[in-house]
Amino acid sequence: MRQILSLTCALAAIGAFAATPIAINTDASSLILSVGDNGRVYQNYFGKRLLNSADYAALPQGTEAYLTHGMEDYFEPALHINHPDGNPSTELKYVSHETKQVSPGVVETSILLADPVYKDEVTLHYTAYQPENVIVAYTEITNKENKPIELEKYASSMLHFNNKNYYLTEFSGDWANEAHMTDQPLHYGKKEVDTKLGTRANMFVSPFFYLSLDAPATEENGEVLMGTLGWTGNFRFCFDVDNRGKLRVISGINPYYSRYSLAKGETFQTPEFIFTLSQDGKGQASRNLHDWARKYKVKDGEGDRMTLLNNWEATYFDFNEDKLVGLIGEAKELGVDMFLLDDGWFANKYPRHSDTQGLGDWDETSDKLPNGIGRLTAEAKKQGVKFGLWIEPEMVNPKSELYEKHKDWVITLPNRDEYYFRNQLVLDLANPQVQDYVYGVVDNLLTKYPDIAYFKWDCNSPITNIYSNHLKDKQSHLYIDYVRGLYSVLDRIKAKYPNVPMMMCAGGSGRTDYKGLEYFTEFWCSDNTDPVERLYIQYGFSHVFPSKTMSAHVTTWNKDASIKFRTNVAMMGKLGFDIKLDDLSGNDVAYAKQAIKNYNSLKPAILDGDLYRLVSPYDHNHAATQYSSKDGKQTVLFAFDIFPRYDEFLYNTKLQGLDPNATYAVAEIDRMDGQNQQIGQYTGEYLMNVGLPVFTRNKMDSRVYQIMKN
Ligand code: DGJ
């Protein structure tokens, strides 16, 4: 329980409204709400921090903060309740609010509202992380009636804007083409960014966006909101521009096929909507989210990350004990921290020799691994590397013993042919027995093999054939209860094994959200490891997630790119290799070993520092990214030439965030020849205003610069 450092509390009964506005302030932004004469709560302001609180009272009354269905509003509501008597409307009036400082720089505000007729209660929660300029909002809805109520719509947050223009950037795509950024202006009407995939929920679109206000924001300029939902399931962001050009942004669980009934006295808690408003462009907004995430959200957010060698692309399903022992030796030779055994190690009746069978039967395949996982953890220990293991415990192949025994645990329609995505089905995590089983997969493995130091938790299918045996007449609860069931499993794992890092993977990046990252130290950005494609994919994810959460591996995808180019791209995330040393020449192996050492020494900047996206791959034939350690001493600059045109003009790249008065020593490091090349000494002012010529006209070429403050 967090310590309450100070508590201010404003309480007022219905009819005697809060005299002062309710201010949710970070160091750089203010969200000001107030209670109108009619007792409803309005959002009067959301923008740059208003330093003079006396100004709050002068703000004109804005739009109702959390609009409800069935009253006077004609646009998309945040809340829609069907009452037991058939009345579909709700009115919310202010009851009280409370502001608590929970720790230095963290202030929680909760506003209690109630329907004067039906008495149902809604509490709007806002936690302001002041130095990070991040606000986390969620809502609680409590049934105060004598019979169940039905929730049709139940947003986590509603925010209002009144600007000349709005520009939305979404991060959409497909498997192997994730987080592709597209921009669009918003005009009258509704734009929804949502998913209905259930489990591998983000396969087509990620649960985050940015919204530029008035004019398209650049990296360094413009007012921009970045928002993301912490929910590992169906989400929806609804952007609705009304007849007066005002925009409301509604964020939460996707209400699609998710009508939720709430028993008398029960409370529904929505997921968190996490947002930051920057006056200084997208770069600052990303840095805000990264700082907040490392400090408050991500599992072991301030801890180190392990480099690794994964066998997936090195062997796919075709391996045996000897091959794996060989690869563990290669992990040692490369100098990575861990060997990660991927899919294909389990099942006996239907051995997992391909993705067609075996999922659900978590015993080692005896002819592949006659001495079990224990032989491998022992070998890893001998070699001085950690051992990690792939699992996909939420899923089942119809060709498996689990399916034969427990078809009732499977999400599948009782009276129709089954439709399979990657030959598999999803287990019904709404069912507590299934939760126990899924928890047991991890618990049994760790009990039997305590030397397993890491899990890659995969999830390769969306929910298909949607029907839960367990939920009976509450089928529309499934999308939500599934995710809650998953969290209950992950809570138990985290409680018993708090120090086991895990990668959140879902057939590439089908799961990429901040609630998931409470349990997982990192996520898999994409199955597409072509470094050129990865420049774009990682660029997209970098808007919201810090690099230590973004797993990036060097593979044989795009062998036309040098090992250096492939490795340099992966070094901008959580570095791993998914390759056999046989696939590399002697020089390449020597380079890779050196790159791992360099990466380890650059971690304070790359993993825990400030990110500056200097040159976007979307705008140029080049890309450049800067990371600066928090103490300002170490900066690393990655420069990539993608497919430059013949004789194209090359421009200097200007750094950001340096001390203009300090001098910096610039060297090109991580070169193929193993030699660091001193470039020169420059002031921060020079590096930021004149910049450095870091690009060439070579195709798929890269350079890494270390810039040390003297
Ligand atoms: C999908 C993942 O994204 C891959 O990395 C790999 O683990 C396969 N699944 C294994 O089936």
mmCIF file with all atom_site columns, C-alpha atoms in Angstrom, residues 362-531:
data_model
loop_
_atom_site.group_PDB
_atom_site.id
_atom_site.type_symbol
_atom_site.label_atom_id
_atom_site.label_alt_id
_atom_site.label_comp_id
_atom_site.label_asym_id
_atom_site.label_entity_id
_atom_site.label_seq_id
_atom_site.pdbx_PDB_ins_code
_atom_site.Cartn_x
_atom_site.Cartn_y
_atom_site.Cartn_z
_atom_site.occupancy
_atom_site.B_iso_or_equiv
_atom_site.pdbx_formal_charge
_atom_site.auth_seq_id
_atom_site.auth_comp_id
_atom_site.auth_asym_id
_atom_site.auth_atom_id
_atom_site.pdbx_PDB_model_num
ATOM 1   C CA . TRP A 1 362 ? 3.534   -29.435 -21.854 1.00 0.00 ? 362 TRP A CA 1
ATOM 2   C CA . ASP A 1 363 ? 5.831   -32.441 -21.361 1.00 0.00 ? 363 ASP A CA 1
ATOM 3   C CA . GLU A 1 364 ? 9.121   -32.564 -23.192 1.00 0.00 ? 364 GLU A CA 1
ATOM 4   C CA . THR A 1 365 ? 9.032   -34.624 -26.390 1.00 0.00 ? 365 THR A CA 1
ATOM 5   C CA . SER A 1 366 ? 11.041  -37.663 -25.342 1.00 0.00 ? 366 SER A CA 1
ATOM 6   C CA . ASP A 1 367 ? 12.748  -38.451 -28.641 1.00 0.00 ? 367 ASP A CA 1
ATOM 7   C CA . LYS A 1 368 ? 13.866  -34.839 -29.111 1.00 0.00 ? 368 LYS A CA 1
ATOM 8   C CA . LEU A 1 369 ? 14.805  -34.208 -25.506 1.00 0.00 ? 369 LEU A CA 1
ATOM 9   C CA . PRO A 1 370 ? 15.394  -37.617 -23.861 1.00 0.00 ? 370 PRO A CA 1
ATOM 10  C CA . ASN A 1 371 ? 16.908  -35.938 -20.809 1.00 0.00 ? 371 ASN A CA 1
ATOM 11  C CA . GLY A 1 372 ? 14.327  -33.225 -20.581 1.00 0.00 ? 372 GLY A CA 1
ATOM 12  C CA . ILE A 1 373 ? 14.734  -29.520 -19.990 1.00 0.00 ? 373 ILE A CA 1
ATOM 13  C CA . GLY A 1 374 ? 16.963  -30.358 -17.021 1.00 0.00 ? 374 GLY A CA 1
ATOM 14  C CA . ARG A 1 375 ? 19.779  -31.434 -19.344 1.00 0.00 ? 375 ARG A CA 1
ATOM 15  C CA . LEU A 1 376 ? 19.542  -28.062 -21.092 1.00 0.00 ? 376 LEU A CA 1
ATOM 16  C CA . THR A 1 377 ? 19.445  -25.912 -17.956 1.00 0.00 ? 377 THR A CA 1
ATOM 17  C CA . ALA A 1 378 ? 22.445  -27.892 -16.688 1.00 0.00 ? 378 ALA A CA 1
ATOM 18  C CA . GLU A 1 379 ? 24.319  -27.286 -19.942 1.00 0.00 ? 379 GLU A CA 1
ATOM 19  C CA . ALA A 1 380 ? 23.450  -23.589 -19.824 1.00 0.00 ? 380 ALA A CA 1
ATOM 20  C CA . LYS A 1 381 ? 24.713  -23.393 -16.260 1.00 0.00 ? 381 LYS A CA 1
ATOM 21  C CA . LYS A 1 382 ? 27.942  -25.107 -17.287 1.00 0.00 ? 382 LYS A CA 1
ATOM 22  C CA . GLN A 1 383 ? 28.411  -22.572 -20.071 1.00 0.00 ? 383 GLN A CA 1
ATOM 23  C CA . GLY A 1 384 ? 27.588  -19.653 -17.775 1.00 0.00 ? 384 GLY A CA 1
ATOM 24  C CA . VAL A 1 385 ? 24.494  -18.503 -19.657 1.00 0.00 ? 385 VAL A CA 1
ATOM 25  C CA . LYS A 1 386 ? 20.905  -18.332 -18.448 1.00 0.00 ? 386 LYS A CA 1
ATOM 26  C CA . PHE A 1 387 ? 18.184  -20.519 -19.915 1.00 0.00 ? 387 PHE A CA 1
ATOM 27  C CA . GLY A 1 388 ? 14.827  -19.244 -21.179 1.00 0.00 ? 388 GLY A CA 1
ATOM 28  C CA . LEU A 1 389 ? 11.824  -21.168 -22.477 1.00 0.00 ? 389 LEU A CA 1
ATOM 29  C CA . TRP A 1 390 ? 8.974   -20.540 -24.955 1.00 0.00 ? 390 TRP A CA 1
ATOM 30  C CA . ILE A 1 391 ? 5.415   -21.349 -23.918 1.00 0.00 ? 391 ILE A CA 1
ATOM 31  C CA . GLU A 1 392 ? 1.983   -20.647 -25.329 1.00 0.00 ? 392 GLU A CA 1
ATOM 32  C CA . PRO A 1 393 ? -0.185  -21.746 -22.411 1.00 0.00 ? 393 PRO A CA 1
ATOM 33  C CA . GLU A 1 394 ? -3.470  -20.091 -23.441 1.00 0.00 ? 394 GLU A CA 1
ATOM 34  C CA . MET A 1 395 ? -3.821  -22.194 -26.567 1.00 0.00 ? 395 MET A CA 1
ATOM 35  C CA . VAL A 1 396 ? -4.582  -25.722 -27.709 1.00 0.00 ? 396 VAL A CA 1
ATOM 36  C CA . ASN A 1 397 ? -4.255  -27.687 -30.930 1.00 0.00 ? 397 ASN A CA 1
ATOM 37  C CA . PRO A 1 398 ? -7.286  -29.864 -31.626 1.00 0.00 ? 398 PRO A CA 1
ATOM 38  C CA . LYS A 1 399 ? -4.689  -32.567 -32.194 1.00 0.00 ? 399 LYS A CA 1
ATOM 39  C CA . SER A 1 400 ? -3.574  -32.743 -28.559 1.00 0.00 ? 400 SER A CA 1
ATOM 40  C CA . GLU A 1 401 ? -4.276  -34.736 -25.429 1.00 0.00 ? 401 GLU A CA 1
ATOM 41  C CA . LEU A 1 402 ? -5.556  -31.607 -23.701 1.00 0.00 ? 402 LEU A CA 1
ATOM 42  C CA . TYR A 1 403 ? -8.257  -31.121 -26.337 1.00 0.00 ? 403 TYR A CA 1
ATOM 43  C CA . GLU A 1 404 ? -9.205  -34.786 -26.132 1.00 0.00 ? 404 GLU A CA 1
ATOM 44  C CA . LYS A 1 405 ? -9.569  -34.562 -22.350 1.00 0.00 ? 405 LYS A CA 1
ATOM 45  C CA . HIS A 1 406 ? -10.999 -31.085 -21.948 1.00 0.00 ? 406 HIS A CA 1
ATOM 46  C CA . LYS A 1 407 ? -12.916 -29.882 -24.936 1.00 0.00 ? 407 LYS A CA 1
ATOM 47  C CA . ASP A 1 408 ? -15.121 -28.059 -22.411 1.00 0.00 ? 408 ASP A CA 1
ATOM 48  C CA . TRP A 1 409 ? -12.163 -25.772 -21.666 1.00 0.00 ? 409 TRP A CA 1
ATOM 49  C CA . VAL A 1 410 ? -11.925 -24.587 -25.260 1.00 0.00 ? 410 VAL A CA 1
ATOM 50  C CA . ILE A 1 411 ? -13.545 -21.484 -26.726 1.00 0.00 ? 411 ILE A CA 1
ATOM 51  C CA . THR A 1 412 ? -15.544 -23.072 -29.513 1.00 0.00 ? 412 THR A CA 1
ATOM 52  C CA . LEU A 1 413 ? -19.116 -23.053 -30.781 1.00 0.00 ? 413 LEU A CA 1
ATOM 53  C CA . PRO A 1 414 ? -20.886 -26.226 -29.708 1.00 0.00 ? 414 PRO A CA 1
ATOM 54  C CA . ASN A 1 415 ? -22.872 -26.814 -32.895 1.00 0.00 ? 415 ASN A CA 1
ATOM 55  C CA . ARG A 1 416 ? -20.624 -25.631 -35.715 1.00 0.00 ? 416 ARG A CA 1
ATOM 56  C CA . ASP A 1 417 ? -17.473 -26.713 -37.497 1.00 0.00 ? 417 ASP A CA 1
ATOM 57  C CA . GLU A 1 418 ? -14.420 -25.240 -35.843 1.00 0.00 ? 418 GLU A CA 1
ATOM 58  C CA . TYR A 1 419 ? -12.456 -22.524 -37.592 1.00 0.00 ? 419 TYR A CA 1
ATOM 59  C CA . TYR A 1 420 ? -8.745  -22.615 -36.821 1.00 0.00 ? 420 TYR A CA 1
ATOM 60  C CA . PHE A 1 421 ? -6.255  -19.774 -36.901 1.00 0.00 ? 421 PHE A CA 1
ATOM 61  C CA . ARG A 1 422 ? -2.749  -21.307 -37.130 1.00 0.00 ? 422 ARG A CA 1
ATOM 62  C CA . ASN A 1 423 ? -4.331  -24.719 -36.516 1.00 0.00 ? 423 ASN A CA 1
ATOM 63  C CA . GLN A 1 424 ? -5.229  -23.851 -32.946 1.00 0.00 ? 424 GLN A CA 1
ATOM 64  C CA . LEU A 1 425 ? -7.954  -22.704 -30.579 1.00 0.00 ? 425 LEU A CA 1
ATOM 65  C CA . VAL A 1 426 ? -8.022  -20.494 -27.507 1.00 0.00 ? 426 VAL A CA 1
ATOM 66  C CA . LEU A 1 427 ? -8.605  -21.895 -24.026 1.00 0.00 ? 427 LEU A CA 1
ATOM 67  C CA . ASP A 1 428 ? -11.411 -20.327 -22.023 1.00 0.00 ? 428 ASP A CA 1
ATOM 68  C CA . LEU A 1 429 ? -9.639  -18.188 -19.459 1.00 0.00 ? 429 LEU A CA 1
ATOM 69  C CA . ALA A 1 430 ? -12.990 -16.942 -18.173 1.00 0.00 ? 430 ALA A CA 1
ATOM 70  C CA . ASN A 1 431 ? -13.161 -20.365 -16.495 1.00 0.00 ? 431 ASN A CA 1
ATOM 71  C CA . PRO A 1 432 ? -11.262 -20.504 -13.162 1.00 0.00 ? 432 PRO A CA 1
ATOM 72  C CA . GLN A 1 433 ? -10.323 -24.148 -13.801 1.00 0.00 ? 433 GLN A CA 1
ATOM 73  C CA . VAL A 1 434 ? -8.610  -23.093 -16.992 1.00 0.00 ? 434 VAL A CA 1
ATOM 74  C CA . GLN A 1 435 ? -6.879  -20.279 -15.121 1.00 0.00 ? 435 GLN A CA 1
ATOM 75  C CA . ASP A 1 436 ? -5.501  -22.878 -12.695 1.00 0.00 ? 436 ASP A CA 1
ATOM 76  C CA . TYR A 1 437 ? -4.343  -25.001 -15.594 1.00 0.00 ? 437 TYR A CA 1
ATOM 77  C CA . VAL A 1 438 ? -2.578  -22.093 -17.337 1.00 0.00 ? 438 VAL A CA 1
ATOM 78  C CA . TYR A 1 439 ? -0.969  -20.970 -14.095 1.00 0.00 ? 439 TYR A CA 1
ATOM 79  C CA . GLY A 1 440 ? 0.079   -24.596 -13.577 1.00 0.00 ? 440 GLY A CA 1
ATOM 80  C CA . VAL A 1 441 ? 1.974   -24.672 -16.884 1.00 0.00 ? 441 VAL A CA 1
ATOM 81  C CA . VAL A 1 442 ? 4.378   -22.045 -15.551 1.00 0.00 ? 442 VAL A CA 1
ATOM 82  C CA . ASP A 1 443 ? 4.321   -23.183 -11.945 1.00 0.00 ? 443 ASP A CA 1
ATOM 83  C CA . ASN A 1 444 ? 5.028   -26.825 -12.826 1.00 0.00 ? 444 ASN A CA 1
ATOM 84  C CA . LEU A 1 445 ? 7.902   -25.895 -15.091 1.00 0.00 ? 445 LEU A CA 1
ATOM 85  C CA . LEU A 1 446 ? 9.488   -23.606 -12.531 1.00 0.00 ? 446 LEU A CA 1
ATOM 86  C CA . THR A 1 447 ? 8.971   -26.111 -9.737  1.00 0.00 ? 447 THR A CA 1
ATOM 87  C CA . LYS A 1 448 ? 10.585  -28.891 -11.749 1.00 0.00 ? 448 LYS A CA 1
ATOM 88  C CA . TYR A 1 449 ? 13.248  -26.684 -13.334 1.00 0.00 ? 449 TYR A CA 1
ATOM 89  C CA . PRO A 1 450 ? 14.022  -23.742 -11.039 1.00 0.00 ? 450 PRO A CA 1
ATOM 90  C CA . ASP A 1 451 ? 16.883  -22.765 -13.346 1.00 0.00 ? 451 ASP A CA 1
ATOM 91  C CA . ILE A 1 452 ? 14.490  -21.556 -16.017 1.00 0.00 ? 452 ILE A CA 1
ATOM 92  C CA . ALA A 1 453 ? 15.334  -17.865 -15.919 1.00 0.00 ? 453 ALA A CA 1
ATOM 93  C CA . TYR A 1 454 ? 12.940  -16.402 -18.487 1.00 0.00 ? 454 TYR A CA 1
ATOM 94  C CA . PHE A 1 455 ? 9.782   -17.149 -20.460 1.00 0.00 ? 455 PHE A CA 1
ATOM 95  C CA . LYS A 1 456 ? 8.737   -16.092 -23.912 1.00 0.00 ? 456 LYS A CA 1
ATOM 96  C CA . TRP A 1 457 ? 4.921   -16.224 -23.631 1.00 0.00 ? 457 TRP A CA 1
ATOM 97  C CA . ASP A 1 458 ? 3.397   -16.537 -27.070 1.00 0.00 ? 458 ASP A CA 1
ATOM 98  C CA . CYS A 1 459 ? -0.208  -16.186 -28.226 1.00 0.00 ? 459 CYS A CA 1
ATOM 99  C CA . ASN A 1 460 ? -0.662  -16.994 -31.886 1.00 0.00 ? 460 ASN A CA 1
ATOM 100 C CA . SER A 1 461 ? -4.413  -16.981 -32.387 1.00 0.00 ? 461 SER A CA 1
ATOM 101 C CA . PRO A 1 462 ? -7.150  -14.426 -32.022 1.00 0.00 ? 462 PRO A CA 1
ATOM 102 C CA . ILE A 1 463 ? -10.351 -15.682 -30.404 1.00 0.00 ? 463 ILE A CA 1
ATOM 103 C CA . THR A 1 464 ? -12.274 -17.584 -33.052 1.00 0.00 ? 464 THR A CA 1
ATOM 104 C CA . ASN A 1 465 ? -15.579 -19.540 -32.762 1.00 0.00 ? 465 ASN A CA 1
ATOM 105 C CA . ILE A 1 466 ? -16.547 -17.293 -29.862 1.00 0.00 ? 466 ILE A CA 1
ATOM 106 C CA . TYR A 1 467 ? -18.477 -19.231 -27.224 1.00 0.00 ? 467 TYR A CA 1
ATOM 107 C CA . SER A 1 468 ? -17.655 -20.074 -23.616 1.00 0.00 ? 468 SER A CA 1
ATOM 108 C CA . ASN A 1 469 ? -18.987 -23.213 -21.993 1.00 0.00 ? 469 ASN A CA 1
ATOM 109 C CA . HIS A 1 470 ? -18.361 -21.637 -18.650 1.00 0.00 ? 470 HIS A CA 1
ATOM 110 C CA . LEU A 1 471 ? -20.186 -18.338 -19.156 1.00 0.00 ? 471 LEU A CA 1
ATOM 111 C CA . LYS A 1 472 ? -23.489 -19.937 -20.169 1.00 0.00 ? 472 LYS A CA 1
ATOM 112 C CA . ASP A 1 473 ? -26.018 -17.054 -20.594 1.00 0.00 ? 473 ASP A CA 1
ATOM 113 C CA . LYS A 1 474 ? -23.354 -14.346 -20.163 1.00 0.00 ? 474 LYS A CA 1
ATOM 114 C CA . GLN A 1 475 ? -21.604 -14.867 -23.497 1.00 0.00 ? 475 GLN A CA 1
ATOM 115 C CA . SER A 1 476 ? -21.127 -11.130 -24.041 1.00 0.00 ? 476 SER A CA 1
ATOM 116 C CA . HIS A 1 477 ? -18.810 -11.115 -20.994 1.00 0.00 ? 477 HIS A CA 1
ATOM 117 C CA . LEU A 1 478 ? -16.287 -13.356 -22.699 1.00 0.00 ? 478 LEU A CA 1
ATOM 118 C CA . TYR A 1 479 ? -13.969 -10.781 -24.246 1.00 0.00 ? 479 TYR A CA 1
ATOM 119 C CA . ILE A 1 480 ? -13.663 -9.034  -20.886 1.00 0.00 ? 480 ILE A CA 1
ATOM 120 C CA . ASP A 1 481 ? -13.621 -12.029 -18.562 1.00 0.00 ? 481 ASP A CA 1
ATOM 121 C CA . TYR A 1 482 ? -10.988 -13.649 -20.751 1.00 0.00 ? 482 TYR A CA 1
ATOM 122 C CA . VAL A 1 483 ? -8.601  -10.741 -20.197 1.00 0.00 ? 483 VAL A CA 1
ATOM 123 C CA . ARG A 1 484 ? -9.424  -10.580 -16.495 1.00 0.00 ? 484 ARG A CA 1
ATOM 124 C CA . GLY A 1 485 ? -8.755  -14.334 -16.277 1.00 0.00 ? 485 GLY A CA 1
ATOM 125 C CA . LEU A 1 486 ? -5.411  -13.800 -17.967 1.00 0.00 ? 486 LEU A CA 1
ATOM 126 C CA . TYR A 1 487 ? -4.511  -11.068 -15.459 1.00 0.00 ? 487 TYR A CA 1
ATOM 127 C CA . SER A 1 488 ? -5.482  -13.304 -12.570 1.00 0.00 ? 488 SER A CA 1
ATOM 128 C CA . VAL A 1 489 ? -3.065  -15.966 -13.873 1.00 0.00 ? 489 VAL A CA 1
ATOM 129 C CA . LEU A 1 490 ? -0.329  -13.400 -14.422 1.00 0.00 ? 490 LEU A CA 1
ATOM 130 C CA . ASP A 1 491 ? -0.899  -11.929 -10.936 1.00 0.00 ? 491 ASP A CA 1
ATOM 131 C CA . ARG A 1 492 ? -0.328  -15.352 -9.410  1.00 0.00 ? 492 ARG A CA 1
ATOM 132 C CA . ILE A 1 493 ? 2.809   -15.905 -11.458 1.00 0.00 ? 493 ILE A CA 1
ATOM 133 C CA . LYS A 1 494 ? 4.143   -12.477 -10.543 1.00 0.00 ? 494 LYS A CA 1
ATOM 134 C CA . ALA A 1 495 ? 3.418   -13.057 -6.854  1.00 0.00 ? 495 ALA A CA 1
ATOM 135 C CA . LYS A 1 496 ? 5.191   -16.409 -6.728  1.00 0.00 ? 496 LYS A CA 1
ATOM 136 C CA . TYR A 1 497 ? 7.986   -15.663 -9.199  1.00 0.00 ? 497 TYR A CA 1
ATOM 137 C CA . PRO A 1 498 ? 8.510   -11.900 -8.991  1.00 0.00 ? 498 PRO A CA 1
ATOM 138 C CA . ASN A 1 499 ? 11.970  -12.032 -10.493 1.00 0.00 ? 499 ASN A CA 1
ATOM 139 C CA . VAL A 1 500 ? 11.405  -14.101 -13.606 1.00 0.00 ? 500 VAL A CA 1
ATOM 140 C CA . PRO A 1 501 ? 11.482  -11.828 -16.651 1.00 0.00 ? 501 PRO A CA 1
ATOM 141 C CA . MET A 1 502 ? 9.077   -12.634 -19.478 1.00 0.00 ? 502 MET A CA 1
ATOM 142 C CA . MET A 1 503 ? 8.616   -11.540 -23.070 1.00 0.00 ? 503 MET A CA 1
ATOM 143 C CA . MET A 1 504 ? 5.066   -10.775 -24.197 1.00 0.00 ? 504 MET A CA 1
ATOM 144 C CA . CYS A 1 505 ? 4.785   -12.184 -27.692 1.00 0.00 ? 505 CYS A CA 1
ATOM 145 C CA . ALA A 1 506 ? 1.704   -12.769 -29.796 1.00 0.00 ? 506 ALA A CA 1
ATOM 146 C CA . GLY A 1 507 ? 2.686   -14.071 -33.204 1.00 0.00 ? 507 GLY A CA 1
ATOM 147 C CA . GLY A 1 508 ? 4.766   -10.956 -33.569 1.00 0.00 ? 508 GLY A CA 1
ATOM 148 C CA . SER A 1 509 ? 3.418   -7.938  -31.756 1.00 0.00 ? 509 SER A CA 1
ATOM 149 C CA . GLY A 1 510 ? -0.208  -8.921  -31.231 1.00 0.00 ? 510 GLY A CA 1
ATOM 150 C CA . ARG A 1 511 ? 0.055   -7.773  -27.620 1.00 0.00 ? 511 ARG A CA 1
ATOM 151 C CA . THR A 1 512 ? 1.620   -4.401  -26.960 1.00 0.00 ? 512 THR A CA 1
ATOM 152 C CA . ASP A 1 513 ? 0.033   -2.586  -24.066 1.00 0.00 ? 513 ASP A CA 1
ATOM 153 C CA . TYR A 1 514 ? 0.993   -1.132  -20.729 1.00 0.00 ? 514 TYR A CA 1
ATOM 154 C CA . LYS A 1 515 ? -1.171  -3.396  -18.561 1.00 0.00 ? 515 LYS A CA 1
ATOM 155 C CA . GLY A 1 516 ? 0.535   -6.393  -20.140 1.00 0.00 ? 516 GLY A CA 1
ATOM 156 C CA . LEU A 1 517 ? 3.879   -4.759  -19.415 1.00 0.00 ? 517 LEU A CA 1
ATOM 157 C CA . GLU A 1 518 ? 3.101   -4.843  -15.681 1.00 0.00 ? 518 GLU A CA 1
ATOM 158 C CA . TYR A 1 519 ? 3.769   -8.565  -15.989 1.00 0.00 ? 519 TYR A CA 1
ATOM 159 C CA . PHE A 1 520 ? 6.230   -8.664  -18.875 1.00 0.00 ? 520 PHE A CA 1
ATOM 160 C CA . THR A 1 521 ? 9.621   -7.024  -19.041 1.00 0.00 ? 521 THR A CA 1
ATOM 161 C CA . GLU A 1 522 ? 9.493   -6.665  -22.818 1.00 0.00 ? 522 GLU A CA 1
ATOM 162 C CA . PHE A 1 523 ? 7.447   -7.457  -25.933 1.00 0.00 ? 523 PHE A CA 1
ATOM 163 C CA . TRP A 1 524 ? 8.293   -8.901  -29.331 1.00 0.00 ? 524 TRP A CA 1
ATOM 164 C CA . CYS A 1 525 ? 8.007   -6.103  -31.886 1.00 0.00 ? 525 CYS A CA 1
ATOM 165 C CA . SER A 1 526 ? 7.406   -8.254  -34.953 1.00 0.00 ? 526 SER A CA 1
ATOM 166 C CA . ASP A 1 527 ? 8.176   -11.561 -36.609 1.00 0.00 ? 527 ASP A CA 1
ATOM 167 C CA . ASN A 1 528 ? 9.500   -9.397  -39.397 1.00 0.00 ? 528 ASN A CA 1
ATOM 168 C CA . THR A 1 529 ? 13.189  -9.031  -38.577 1.00 0.00 ? 529 THR A CA 1
ATOM 169 C CA . ASP A 1 530 ? 14.269  -7.621  -41.927 1.00 0.00 ? 530 ASP A CA 1
ATOM 170 C CA . PRO A 1 531 ? 16.279  -4.661  -40.616 1.00 0.00 ? 531 PRO A CA 1
#
